[in-house]
mmCIF file with all atom_site columns, C-alpha atoms in Angstrom:
data_model
loop_
_atom_site.group_PDB
_atom_site.id
_atom_site.type_symbol
_atom_site.label_atom_id
_atom_site.label_alt_id
_atom_site.label_comp_id
_atom_site.label_asym_id
_atom_site.label_entity_id
_atom_site.label_seq_id
_atom_site.pdbx_PDB_ins_code
_atom_site.Cartn_x
_atom_site.Cartn_y
_atom_site.Cartn_z
_atom_site.occupancy
_atom_site.B_iso_or_equiv
_atom_site.pdbx_formal_charge
_atom_site.auth_seq_id
_atom_site.auth_comp_id
_atom_site.auth_asym_id
_atom_site.auth_atom_id
_atom_site.pdbx_PDB_model_num
ATOM 1   C CA . MET A 1 1   ? -22.876 -83.955  73.101  1.00 45.00 ? 1404 MET A CA 1
ATOM 2   C CA . SER A 1 2   ? -20.941 -83.926  70.075  1.00 50.00 ? 1405 SER A CA 1
ATOM 3   C CA . GLY A 1 3   ? -20.786 -87.646  68.094  1.00 48.00 ? 1406 GLY A CA 1
ATOM 4   C CA . ASP A 1 4   ? -17.203 -88.434  69.194  1.00 52.00 ? 1407 ASP A CA 1
ATOM 5   C CA . ASP A 1 5   ? -17.851 -87.166  73.205  1.00 49.00 ? 1408 ASP A CA 1
ATOM 6   C CA . GLN A 1 6   ? -20.971 -89.942  73.156  1.00 50.00 ? 1409 GLN A CA 1
ATOM 7   C CA . ARG A 1 7   ? -18.647 -92.411  71.364  1.00 49.00 ? 1410 ARG A CA 1
ATOM 8   C CA . ASP A 1 8   ? -16.318 -91.921  74.150  1.00 50.00 ? 1411 ASP A CA 1
ATOM 9   C CA . TYR A 1 9   ? -18.385 -91.962  76.723  1.00 49.00 ? 1412 TYR A CA 1
ATOM 10  C CA . ASP A 1 10  ? -19.401 -95.414  75.606  1.00 51.00 ? 1413 ASP A CA 1
ATOM 11  C CA . GLY A 1 11  ? -15.790 -96.709  75.692  1.00 50.00 ? 1414 GLY A CA 1
ATOM 12  C CA . PHE A 1 12  ? -15.190 -95.393  78.665  1.00 51.00 ? 1415 PHE A CA 1
ATOM 13  C CA . ALA A 1 13  ? -18.666 -97.218  79.825  1.00 49.00 ? 1416 ALA A CA 1
ATOM 14  C CA . LEU A 1 14  ? -17.196 -101.027 78.044  1.00 38.00 ? 1417 LEU A CA 1
ATOM 15  C CA . LEU A 1 15  ? -13.744 -100.690 78.890  1.00 46.00 ? 1418 LEU A CA 1
ATOM 16  C CA . GLY A 1 16  ? -14.977 -102.593 82.324  1.00 46.00 ? 1419 GLY A CA 1
ATOM 17  C CA . LEU A 1 17  ? -13.605 -100.380 84.927  1.00 50.00 ? 1420 LEU A CA 1
ATOM 18  C CA . ASP A 1 18  ? -11.612 -102.671 87.974  1.00 52.00 ? 1421 ASP A CA 1
ATOM 19  C CA . ARG A 1 19  ? -11.636 -100.322 91.076  1.00 55.00 ? 1422 ARG A CA 1
ATOM 20  C CA . SER A 1 20  ? -11.276 -103.262 93.191  1.00 54.00 ? 1423 SER A CA 1
ATOM 21  C CA . GLY A 1 21  ? -9.395  -102.163 96.239  1.00 57.00 ? 1424 GLY A CA 1
ATOM 22  C CA . GLN A 1 22  ? -8.999  -99.056  95.703  1.00 65.00 ? 1425 GLN A CA 1
ATOM 23  C CA . ALA A 1 23  ? -11.698 -97.382  97.597  1.00 61.00 ? 1426 ALA A CA 1
ATOM 24  C CA . GLU A 1 24  ? -10.842 -98.884  100.518 1.00 62.00 ? 1427 GLU A CA 1
ATOM 25  C CA . ALA A 1 25  ? -7.651  -98.398  100.495 1.00 59.00 ? 1428 ALA A CA 1
ATOM 26  C CA . PHE A 1 26  ? -8.318  -94.656  100.491 1.00 61.00 ? 1429 PHE A CA 1
ATOM 27  C CA . ASP A 1 27  ? -10.714 -95.537  103.364 1.00 58.00 ? 1430 ASP A CA 1
ATOM 28  C CA . ALA A 1 28  ? -8.283  -96.907  105.325 1.00 57.00 ? 1431 ALA A CA 1
ATOM 29  C CA . ILE A 1 29  ? -6.141  -94.051  104.777 1.00 61.00 ? 1432 ILE A CA 1
ATOM 30  C CA . GLY A 1 30  ? -8.723  -91.343  105.677 1.00 60.00 ? 1433 GLY A CA 1
ATOM 31  C CA . ASP A 1 31  ? -7.194  -88.125  107.202 1.00 63.00 ? 1434 ASP A CA 1
ATOM 32  C CA . ARG A 1 32  ? -3.284  -89.493  107.000 1.00 60.00 ? 1435 ARG A CA 1
ATOM 33  C CA . TYR A 1 33  ? -3.564  -88.484  103.439 1.00 61.00 ? 1436 TYR A CA 1
ATOM 34  C CA . ASP A 1 34  ? -2.971  -84.862  104.676 1.00 62.00 ? 1437 ASP A CA 1
ATOM 35  C CA . GLU A 1 35  ? -0.518  -85.706  107.315 1.00 63.00 ? 1438 GLU A CA 1
ATOM 36  C CA . ALA A 1 36  ? 1.589   -87.543  104.325 1.00 58.00 ? 1439 ALA A CA 1
ATOM 37  C CA . PHE A 1 37  ? 1.154   -84.443  101.412 1.00 64.00 ? 1440 PHE A CA 1
ATOM 38  C CA . PRO A 1 38  ? 1.522   -81.634  104.015 1.00 63.00 ? 1441 PRO A CA 1
ATOM 39  C CA . HIS A 1 39  ? 2.639   -78.989  101.265 1.00 69.00 ? 1442 HIS A CA 1
ATOM 40  C CA . LYS A 1 40  ? 0.793   -78.906  98.255  1.00 88.00 ? 1443 LYS A CA 1
ATOM 41  C CA . GLU A 1 41  ? 2.255   -75.652  96.506  1.00 91.00 ? 1444 GLU A CA 1
ATOM 42  C CA . GLY A 1 42  ? 1.595   -77.230  92.698  1.00 94.00 ? 1445 GLY A CA 1
ATOM 43  C CA . GLN A 1 43  ? -1.870  -77.940  93.561  1.00 96.00 ? 1446 GLN A CA 1
ATOM 44  C CA . LEU A 1 44  ? -2.261  -74.827  95.010  1.00 96.00 ? 1447 LEU A CA 1
ATOM 45  C CA . ALA A 1 45  ? -1.207  -72.814  92.117  1.00 97.00 ? 1448 ALA A CA 1
ATOM 46  C CA . ALA A 1 46  ? -3.118  -74.534  89.736  1.00 98.00 ? 1449 ALA A CA 1
ATOM 47  C CA . GLY A 1 47  ? -5.834  -74.052  91.857  1.00 98.00 ? 1450 GLY A CA 1
ATOM 48  C CA . GLU A 1 48  ? -5.116  -70.436  92.129  1.00 98.00 ? 1451 GLU A CA 1
ATOM 49  C CA . TRP A 1 49  ? -5.256  -70.076  87.898  1.00 98.00 ? 1452 TRP A CA 1
ATOM 50  C CA . LEU A 1 50  ? -8.522  -72.129  88.028  1.00 98.00 ? 1453 LEU A CA 1
ATOM 51  C CA . ALA A 1 51  ? -10.276 -70.229  90.616  1.00 98.00 ? 1454 ALA A CA 1
ATOM 52  C CA . GLY A 1 52  ? -8.696  -66.686  88.984  1.00 98.00 ? 1455 GLY A CA 1
ATOM 53  C CA . ALA A 1 53  ? -9.443  -67.431  85.173  1.00 98.00 ? 1456 ALA A CA 1
ATOM 54  C CA . LEU A 1 54  ? -13.308 -68.200  85.807  1.00 98.00 ? 1457 LEU A CA 1
ATOM 55  C CA . PRO A 1 55  ? -15.832 -65.777  86.844  1.00 97.00 ? 1458 PRO A CA 1
ATOM 56  C CA . PRO A 1 56  ? -17.347 -65.516  90.471  1.00 95.00 ? 1459 PRO A CA 1
ATOM 57  C CA . GLY A 1 57  ? -19.828 -67.896  90.637  1.00 98.00 ? 1460 GLY A CA 1
ATOM 58  C CA . SER A 1 58  ? -18.347 -70.356  88.114  1.00 98.00 ? 1461 SER A CA 1
ATOM 59  C CA . ARG A 1 59  ? -19.550 -73.987  88.552  1.00 98.00 ? 1462 ARG A CA 1
ATOM 60  C CA . ILE A 1 60  ? -16.537 -76.254  89.261  1.00 98.00 ? 1463 ILE A CA 1
ATOM 61  C CA . LEU A 1 61  ? -16.323 -80.013  89.298  1.00 98.00 ? 1464 LEU A CA 1
ATOM 62  C CA . ASP A 1 62  ? -13.610 -81.587  91.495  1.00 98.00 ? 1465 ASP A CA 1
ATOM 63  C CA . VAL A 1 63  ? -12.460 -85.111  90.526  1.00 98.00 ? 1466 VAL A CA 1
ATOM 64  C CA . GLY A 1 64  ? -11.053 -87.352  93.479  1.00 94.00 ? 1467 GLY A CA 1
ATOM 65  C CA . CYS A 1 65  ? -12.007 -84.616  95.785  1.00 95.00 ? 1468 CYS A CA 1
ATOM 66  C CA . GLY A 1 66  ? -10.592 -86.509  98.650  1.00 92.00 ? 1469 GLY A CA 1
ATOM 67  C CA . THR A 1 67  ? -10.479 -84.677  101.873 1.00 93.00 ? 1470 THR A CA 1
ATOM 68  C CA . GLY A 1 68  ? -11.831 -81.627  100.659 1.00 96.00 ? 1471 GLY A CA 1
ATOM 69  C CA . LEU A 1 69  ? -8.373  -80.198  101.079 1.00 94.00 ? 1472 LEU A CA 1
ATOM 70  C CA . PRO A 1 70  ? -7.225  -77.855  99.725  1.00 95.00 ? 1473 PRO A CA 1
ATOM 71  C CA . THR A 1 71  ? -8.526  -77.632  96.181  1.00 97.00 ? 1474 THR A CA 1
ATOM 72  C CA . ALA A 1 72  ? -12.399 -77.420  97.200  1.00 98.00 ? 1475 ALA A CA 1
ATOM 73  C CA . ARG A 1 73  ? -11.792 -75.309  100.228 1.00 98.00 ? 1476 ARG A CA 1
ATOM 74  C CA . GLN A 1 74  ? -9.461  -72.976  98.166  1.00 98.00 ? 1477 GLN A CA 1
ATOM 75  C CA . LEU A 1 75  ? -12.729 -72.689  95.241  1.00 98.00 ? 1478 LEU A CA 1
ATOM 76  C CA . VAL A 1 76  ? -15.296 -72.031  97.527  1.00 98.00 ? 1479 VAL A CA 1
ATOM 77  C CA . ASP A 1 77  ? -13.302 -69.375  99.497  1.00 98.00 ? 1480 ASP A CA 1
ATOM 78  C CA . ALA A 1 78  ? -12.794 -67.879  96.111  1.00 98.00 ? 1481 ALA A CA 1
ATOM 79  C CA . GLY A 1 79  ? -17.069 -67.593  95.252  1.00 98.00 ? 1482 GLY A CA 1
ATOM 80  C CA . HIS A 1 80  ? -16.944 -70.711  93.167  1.00 98.00 ? 1483 HIS A CA 1
ATOM 81  C CA . GLU A 1 81  ? -19.713 -73.355  93.371  1.00 98.00 ? 1484 GLU A CA 1
ATOM 82  C CA . VAL A 1 82  ? -17.911 -76.545  93.946  1.00 98.00 ? 1485 VAL A CA 1
ATOM 83  C CA . VAL A 1 83  ? -19.142 -80.217  93.098  1.00 98.00 ? 1486 VAL A CA 1
ATOM 84  C CA . GLY A 1 84  ? -16.686 -83.088  94.299  1.00 98.00 ? 1487 GLY A CA 1
ATOM 85  C CA . VAL A 1 85  ? -16.617 -86.536  93.479  1.00 97.00 ? 1488 VAL A CA 1
ATOM 86  C CA . ASP A 1 86  ? -14.824 -89.471  95.247  1.00 94.00 ? 1489 ASP A CA 1
ATOM 87  C CA . LEU A 1 87  ? -15.185 -92.942  95.124  1.00 90.00 ? 1490 LEU A CA 1
ATOM 88  C CA . SER A 1 88  ? -13.988 -93.502  98.792  1.00 90.00 ? 1491 SER A CA 1
ATOM 89  C CA . PRO A 1 89  ? -17.056 -92.979  101.313 1.00 91.00 ? 1492 PRO A CA 1
ATOM 90  C CA . GLY A 1 90  ? -13.872 -92.265  104.500 1.00 90.00 ? 1493 GLY A CA 1
ATOM 91  C CA . MET A 1 91  ? -12.702 -89.521  102.488 1.00 90.00 ? 1494 MET A CA 1
ATOM 92  C CA . LEU A 1 92  ? -15.788 -87.917  101.421 1.00 95.00 ? 1495 LEU A CA 1
ATOM 93  C CA . ASP A 1 93  ? -17.051 -87.489  105.591 1.00 94.00 ? 1496 ASP A CA 1
ATOM 94  C CA . LEU A 1 94  ? -13.810 -85.711  105.918 1.00 94.00 ? 1497 LEU A CA 1
ATOM 95  C CA . ALA A 1 95  ? -14.744 -83.235  102.818 1.00 96.00 ? 1498 ALA A CA 1
ATOM 96  C CA . ARG A 1 96  ? -18.105 -82.597  104.100 1.00 98.00 ? 1499 ARG A CA 1
ATOM 97  C CA . ALA A 1 97  ? -16.812 -81.864  107.467 1.00 97.00 ? 1500 ALA A CA 1
ATOM 98  C CA . ASN A 1 98  ? -13.699 -79.956  105.903 1.00 96.00 ? 1501 ASN A CA 1
ATOM 99  C CA . VAL A 1 99  ? -15.917 -78.146  103.358 1.00 98.00 ? 1502 VAL A CA 1
ATOM 100 C CA . PRO A 1 100 ? -19.393 -77.733  104.259 1.00 98.00 ? 1503 PRO A CA 1
ATOM 101 C CA . ASP A 1 101 ? -20.193 -74.923  101.706 1.00 98.00 ? 1504 ASP A CA 1
ATOM 102 C CA . ALA A 1 102 ? -19.539 -77.345  98.522  1.00 98.00 ? 1505 ALA A CA 1
ATOM 103 C CA . ALA A 1 103 ? -21.299 -80.436  97.676  1.00 98.00 ? 1506 ALA A CA 1
ATOM 104 C CA . PHE A 1 104 ? -19.900 -83.834  97.497  1.00 98.00 ? 1507 PHE A CA 1
ATOM 105 C CA . ARG A 1 105 ? -20.889 -86.801  95.326  1.00 97.00 ? 1508 ARG A CA 1
ATOM 106 C CA . LEU A 1 106 ? -20.248 -90.659  95.940  1.00 95.00 ? 1509 LEU A CA 1
ATOM 107 C CA . ALA A 1 107 ? -19.241 -91.439  92.378  1.00 92.00 ? 1510 ALA A CA 1
ATOM 108 C CA . ASP A 1 108 ? -16.453 -93.266  90.209  1.00 88.00 ? 1511 ASP A CA 1
ATOM 109 C CA . LEU A 1 109 ? -15.442 -91.485  87.133  1.00 86.00 ? 1512 LEU A CA 1
ATOM 110 C CA . ALA A 1 110 ? -17.620 -93.541  84.655  1.00 85.00 ? 1513 ALA A CA 1
ATOM 111 C CA . ASP A 1 111 ? -21.004 -92.586  86.990  1.00 87.00 ? 1514 ASP A CA 1
ATOM 112 C CA . LEU A 1 112 ? -20.508 -89.442  85.483  1.00 92.00 ? 1515 LEU A CA 1
ATOM 113 C CA . ARG A 1 113 ? -20.169 -90.266  81.967  1.00 88.00 ? 1516 ARG A CA 1
ATOM 114 C CA . ASP A 1 114 ? -24.573 -89.576  81.549  1.00 90.00 ? 1517 ASP A CA 1
ATOM 115 C CA . GLY A 1 115 ? -23.934 -86.049  82.504  1.00 92.00 ? 1518 GLY A CA 1
ATOM 116 C CA . HIS A 1 116 ? -26.620 -86.301  85.164  1.00 93.00 ? 1519 HIS A CA 1
ATOM 117 C CA . LEU A 1 117 ? -24.613 -83.937  87.205  1.00 96.00 ? 1520 LEU A CA 1
ATOM 118 C CA . GLY A 1 118 ? -24.669 -81.054  84.349  1.00 97.00 ? 1521 GLY A CA 1
ATOM 119 C CA . VAL A 1 119 ? -22.583 -78.642  82.787  1.00 97.00 ? 1522 VAL A CA 1
ATOM 120 C CA . PHE A 1 120 ? -19.449 -77.257  84.348  1.00 98.00 ? 1523 PHE A CA 1
ATOM 121 C CA . ASP A 1 121 ? -17.220 -73.898  83.643  1.00 98.00 ? 1524 ASP A CA 1
ATOM 122 C CA . GLY A 1 122 ? -14.189 -75.677  84.862  1.00 98.00 ? 1525 GLY A CA 1
ATOM 123 C CA . ALA A 1 123 ? -13.420 -78.945  86.711  1.00 98.00 ? 1526 ALA A CA 1
ATOM 124 C CA . THR A 1 124 ? -10.102 -80.250  88.669  1.00 98.00 ? 1527 THR A CA 1
ATOM 125 C CA . ALA A 1 125 ? -8.585  -83.847  88.581  1.00 98.00 ? 1528 ALA A CA 1
ATOM 126 C CA . PHE A 1 126 ? -5.724  -83.845  90.826  1.00 97.00 ? 1529 PHE A CA 1
ATOM 127 C CA . PHE A 1 127 ? -3.669  -86.855  90.469  1.00 94.00 ? 1530 PHE A CA 1
ATOM 128 C CA . SER A 1 128 ? -7.268  -88.340  90.377  1.00 94.00 ? 1531 SER A CA 1
ATOM 129 C CA . LEU A 1 129 ? -6.906  -90.197  86.831  1.00 96.00 ? 1532 LEU A CA 1
ATOM 130 C CA . LEU A 1 130 ? -3.508  -91.557  87.785  1.00 94.00 ? 1533 LEU A CA 1
ATOM 131 C CA . MET A 1 131 ? -5.418  -94.298  89.298  1.00 90.00 ? 1534 MET A CA 1
ATOM 132 C CA . LEU A 1 132 ? -6.845  -95.507  86.047  1.00 93.00 ? 1535 LEU A CA 1
ATOM 133 C CA . PRO A 1 133 ? -5.436  -98.103  83.856  1.00 94.00 ? 1536 PRO A CA 1
ATOM 134 C CA . ARG A 1 134 ? -3.692  -96.180  81.448  1.00 96.00 ? 1537 ARG A CA 1
ATOM 135 C CA . PRO A 1 135 ? -5.987  -97.409  78.212  1.00 95.00 ? 1538 PRO A CA 1
ATOM 136 C CA . GLU A 1 136 ? -8.963  -95.424  80.082  1.00 94.00 ? 1539 GLU A CA 1
ATOM 137 C CA . ILE A 1 137 ? -7.172  -92.227  80.933  1.00 96.00 ? 1540 ILE A CA 1
ATOM 138 C CA . PRO A 1 138 ? -8.152  -90.972  77.354  1.00 97.00 ? 1541 PRO A CA 1
ATOM 139 C CA . HIS A 1 139 ? -11.450 -91.771  77.822  1.00 95.00 ? 1542 HIS A CA 1
ATOM 140 C CA . ALA A 1 140 ? -11.790 -90.120  80.953  1.00 96.00 ? 1543 ALA A CA 1
ATOM 141 C CA . LEU A 1 141 ? -10.524 -87.231  79.616  1.00 97.00 ? 1544 LEU A CA 1
ATOM 142 C CA . ARG A 1 142 ? -12.936 -87.230  76.541  1.00 97.00 ? 1545 ARG A CA 1
ATOM 143 C CA . MET A 1 143 ? -15.534 -87.723  79.026  1.00 96.00 ? 1546 MET A CA 1
ATOM 144 C CA . LEU A 1 144 ? -14.474 -84.267  81.191  1.00 97.00 ? 1547 LEU A CA 1
ATOM 145 C CA . HIS A 1 145 ? -14.251 -82.608  78.000  1.00 98.00 ? 1548 HIS A CA 1
ATOM 146 C CA . GLY A 1 146 ? -18.228 -83.576  76.714  1.00 97.00 ? 1549 GLY A CA 1
ATOM 147 C CA . LEU A 1 147 ? -19.345 -82.157  81.060  1.00 97.00 ? 1550 LEU A CA 1
ATOM 148 C CA . LEU A 1 148 ? -17.236 -78.411  80.491  1.00 98.00 ? 1551 LEU A CA 1
ATOM 149 C CA . ARG A 1 149 ? -18.678 -75.902  78.780  1.00 98.00 ? 1552 ARG A CA 1
ATOM 150 C CA . PRO A 1 150 ? -17.127 -74.443  75.413  1.00 97.00 ? 1553 PRO A CA 1
ATOM 151 C CA . GLY A 1 151 ? -13.656 -72.672  76.536  1.00 98.00 ? 1554 GLY A CA 1
ATOM 152 C CA . GLY A 1 152 ? -14.382 -74.373  79.915  1.00 98.00 ? 1555 GLY A CA 1
ATOM 153 C CA . LEU A 1 153 ? -10.823 -75.104  81.880  1.00 98.00 ? 1556 LEU A CA 1
ATOM 154 C CA . LEU A 1 154 ? -9.442  -78.143  83.173  1.00 98.00 ? 1557 LEU A CA 1
ATOM 155 C CA . ALA A 1 155 ? -6.784  -77.981  85.769  1.00 98.00 ? 1558 ALA A CA 1
ATOM 156 C CA . LEU A 1 156 ? -4.743  -81.714  85.712  1.00 98.00 ? 1559 LEU A CA 1
ATOM 157 C CA . SER A 1 157 ? -1.956  -83.142  87.254  1.00 98.00 ? 1560 SER A CA 1
ATOM 158 C CA . MET A 1 158 ? -0.177  -86.177  87.160  1.00 97.00 ? 1561 MET A CA 1
ATOM 159 C CA . VAL A 1 159 ? 3.088   -88.134  88.142  1.00 95.00 ? 1562 VAL A CA 1
ATOM 160 C CA . GLU A 1 160 ? 5.210   -88.300  85.563  1.00 96.00 ? 1563 GLU A CA 1
ATOM 161 C CA . ALA A 1 161 ? 6.173   -91.659  84.678  1.00 95.00 ? 1564 ALA A CA 1
ATOM 162 C CA . ASP A 1 162 ? 6.018   -94.315  82.309  1.00 97.00 ? 1565 ASP A CA 1
ATOM 163 C CA . VAL A 1 163 ? 3.828   -96.734  84.157  1.00 96.00 ? 1566 VAL A CA 1
ATOM 164 C CA . ASP A 1 164 ? 0.669   -98.714  83.490  1.00 96.00 ? 1567 ASP A CA 1
ATOM 165 C CA . ASP A 1 165 ? -1.720  -99.945  86.038  1.00 92.00 ? 1568 ASP A CA 1
ATOM 166 C CA . TYR A 1 166 ? 1.363   -100.200 88.477  1.00 91.00 ? 1569 TYR A CA 1
ATOM 167 C CA . ALA A 1 167 ? 1.350   -101.381 92.412  1.00 88.00 ? 1570 ALA A CA 1
ATOM 168 C CA . ILE A 1 168 ? 2.643   -99.024  94.788  1.00 80.00 ? 1571 ILE A CA 1
ATOM 169 C CA . PRO A 1 169 ? 2.476   -98.996  98.699  1.00 76.00 ? 1572 PRO A CA 1
ATOM 170 C CA . PHE A 1 170 ? 0.893   -95.995  99.889  1.00 70.00 ? 1573 PHE A CA 1
ATOM 171 C CA . LEU A 1 171 ? 0.581   -95.107  103.831 1.00 67.00 ? 1574 LEU A CA 1
ATOM 172 C CA . GLY A 1 172 ? -0.026  -99.212  104.385 1.00 70.00 ? 1575 GLY A CA 1
ATOM 173 C CA . SER A 1 173 ? -2.364  -100.046 101.984 1.00 73.00 ? 1576 SER A CA 1
ATOM 174 C CA . THR A 1 174 ? -1.427  -100.855 98.006  1.00 78.00 ? 1577 THR A CA 1
ATOM 175 C CA . ILE A 1 175 ? -2.803  -99.017  95.652  1.00 82.00 ? 1578 ILE A CA 1
ATOM 176 C CA . ARG A 1 176 ? -2.707  -99.145  91.483  1.00 88.00 ? 1579 ARG A CA 1
ATOM 177 C CA . VAL A 1 177 ? -1.170  -96.135  89.579  1.00 91.00 ? 1580 VAL A CA 1
ATOM 178 C CA . SER A 1 178 ? -0.939  -94.935  85.844  1.00 96.00 ? 1581 SER A CA 1
ATOM 179 C CA . GLY A 1 179 ? 1.609   -92.311  84.457  1.00 96.00 ? 1582 GLY A CA 1
ATOM 180 C CA . TYR A 1 180 ? 2.890   -90.656  81.202  1.00 97.00 ? 1583 TYR A CA 1
ATOM 181 C CA . LEU A 1 181 ? 6.095   -89.167  80.732  1.00 97.00 ? 1584 LEU A CA 1
ATOM 182 C CA . ARG A 1 182 ? 5.269   -85.549  79.703  1.00 97.00 ? 1585 ARG A CA 1
ATOM 183 C CA . ASP A 1 183 ? 5.816   -84.988  76.116  1.00 98.00 ? 1586 ASP A CA 1
ATOM 184 C CA . GLU A 1 184 ? 3.039   -88.226  75.986  1.00 98.00 ? 1587 GLU A CA 1
ATOM 185 C CA . LEU A 1 185 ? 1.031   -86.449  78.630  1.00 98.00 ? 1588 LEU A CA 1
ATOM 186 C CA . ARG A 1 186 ? 0.781   -83.295  76.450  1.00 98.00 ? 1589 ARG A CA 1
ATOM 187 C CA . GLN A 1 187 ? -0.169  -85.443  73.196  1.00 98.00 ? 1590 GLN A CA 1
ATOM 188 C CA . VAL A 1 188 ? -3.218  -87.436  75.415  1.00 98.00 ? 1591 VAL A CA 1
ATOM 189 C CA . VAL A 1 189 ? -4.567  -83.845  76.412  1.00 98.00 ? 1592 VAL A CA 1
ATOM 190 C CA . ARG A 1 190 ? -4.390  -82.268  73.278  1.00 98.00 ? 1593 ARG A CA 1
ATOM 191 C CA . ASP A 1 191 ? -6.154  -85.548  71.396  1.00 98.00 ? 1594 ASP A CA 1
ATOM 192 C CA . ALA A 1 192 ? -8.945  -85.638  73.701  1.00 98.00 ? 1595 ALA A CA 1
ATOM 193 C CA . GLY A 1 193 ? -9.891  -81.915  72.846  1.00 98.00 ? 1596 GLY A CA 1
ATOM 194 C CA . PHE A 1 194 ? -7.718  -79.421  75.174  1.00 98.00 ? 1597 PHE A CA 1
ATOM 195 C CA . ASP A 1 195 ? -5.618  -76.849  74.123  1.00 98.00 ? 1598 ASP A CA 1
ATOM 196 C CA . ILE A 1 196 ? -2.619  -76.079  76.831  1.00 98.00 ? 1599 ILE A CA 1
ATOM 197 C CA . ALA A 1 197 ? -2.688  -73.087  78.127  1.00 98.00 ? 1600 ALA A CA 1
ATOM 198 C CA . GLY A 1 198 ? -0.111  -73.611  80.966  1.00 98.00 ? 1601 GLY A CA 1
ATOM 199 C CA . GLU A 1 199 ? 2.406   -76.204  82.628  1.00 98.00 ? 1602 GLU A CA 1
ATOM 200 C CA . SER A 1 200 ? 4.815   -76.438  85.568  1.00 97.00 ? 1603 SER A CA 1
ATOM 201 C CA . SER A 1 201 ? 6.526   -79.342  86.984  1.00 96.00 ? 1604 SER A CA 1
ATOM 202 C CA . ARG A 1 202 ? 7.636   -80.014  90.285  1.00 93.00 ? 1605 ARG A CA 1
ATOM 203 C CA . ALA A 1 203 ? 9.820   -82.498  92.610  1.00 89.00 ? 1606 ALA A CA 1
ATOM 204 C CA . TYR A 1 204 ? 8.084   -83.804  95.444  1.00 82.00 ? 1607 TYR A CA 1
ATOM 205 C CA . ALA A 1 205 ? 8.737   -86.194  98.559  1.00 72.00 ? 1608 ALA A CA 1
ATOM 206 C CA . PRO A 1 206 ? 5.633   -87.253  100.417 1.00 65.00 ? 1609 PRO A CA 1
ATOM 207 C CA . ALA A 1 207 ? 6.526   -87.170  104.480 1.00 60.00 ? 1610 ALA A CA 1
ATOM 208 C CA . SER A 1 208 ? 6.257   -90.753  104.065 1.00 56.00 ? 1611 SER A CA 1
ATOM 209 C CA . THR A 1 209 ? 9.109   -93.386  104.087 1.00 51.00 ? 1612 THR A CA 1
ATOM 210 C CA . ASP A 1 210 ? 7.545   -95.794  101.444 1.00 57.00 ? 1613 ASP A CA 1
ATOM 211 C CA . VAL A 1 211 ? 6.715   -93.667  98.521  1.00 58.00 ? 1614 VAL A CA 1
ATOM 212 C CA . PRO A 1 212 ? 9.960   -92.424  96.832  1.00 65.00 ? 1615 PRO A CA 1
ATOM 213 C CA . PRO A 1 213 ? 10.135  -88.551  95.256  1.00 78.00 ? 1616 PRO A CA 1
ATOM 214 C CA . GLU A 1 214 ? 7.627   -88.076  92.619  1.00 88.00 ? 1617 GLU A CA 1
ATOM 215 C CA . ILE A 1 215 ? 8.146   -85.386  89.725  1.00 94.00 ? 1618 ILE A CA 1
ATOM 216 C CA . GLN A 1 216 ? 4.461   -83.856  89.597  1.00 94.00 ? 1619 GLN A CA 1
ATOM 217 C CA . LEU A 1 217 ? 3.315   -82.390  86.100  1.00 98.00 ? 1620 LEU A CA 1
ATOM 218 C CA . PHE A 1 218 ? 0.505   -79.763  85.887  1.00 98.00 ? 1621 PHE A CA 1
ATOM 219 C CA . LEU A 1 219 ? -1.680  -78.653  83.024  1.00 98.00 ? 1622 LEU A CA 1
ATOM 220 C CA . ASP A 1 220 ? -3.386  -75.487  82.705  1.00 98.00 ? 1623 ASP A CA 1
ATOM 221 C CA . LEU A 1 221 ? -6.006  -76.488  79.940  1.00 98.00 ? 1624 LEU A CA 1
ATOM 222 C CA . ARG A 1 222 ? -8.791  -75.171  78.377  1.00 98.00 ? 1625 ARG A CA 1
ATOM 223 C CA . ARG A 1 223 ? -11.653 -77.294  75.966  1.00 98.00 ? 1626 ARG A CA 1
ATOM 224 C CA . ALA A 1 224 ? -10.552 -76.331  72.241  1.00 94.00 ? 1627 ALA A CA 1
#
């Protein structure tokens, strides 16, 4: 690990991460998440890029794996070794049932900073970094950069929104989210040491009346 990566790991640790209520909200949501978000074409397309760009048998970290659907299932079916992490025990129970061939760990993002899970060929972070306060997102990206081998790939998605740690109603619970406008997001990932290999955006309206339509941003990233 380079000195810069170590400083970012340390900075991430020093931010004093507050996840109070986030895990409990997703425990309460449970399998209603997949019911509320039944169409995930953008996520599936990003997963297909990652699965196809890596050699069979590659080791992939799925950050914020949720129920394991569709991403962990998609990557395992493509012949890859998947390690999923999530801070919700309830989501992990569903993921283990949905994708028994993957390995799942209860962990906060900050728990990964010591590298105990090893090095990965690729990673996904589909709508998981938006659960962080905005000042922590660059540190999280640098941490993921440090967990990837040189040239490793990251499939990242965020919601386009100029918000920081903003409370929203979500399937009967309250969660806090952050986001960027797309030009700023591009700069943040480049500053974290990634090249942008591809980009797409999609308008998405969840099957829920308490969440307005959103613009989802998908970035195909390569560790520079």
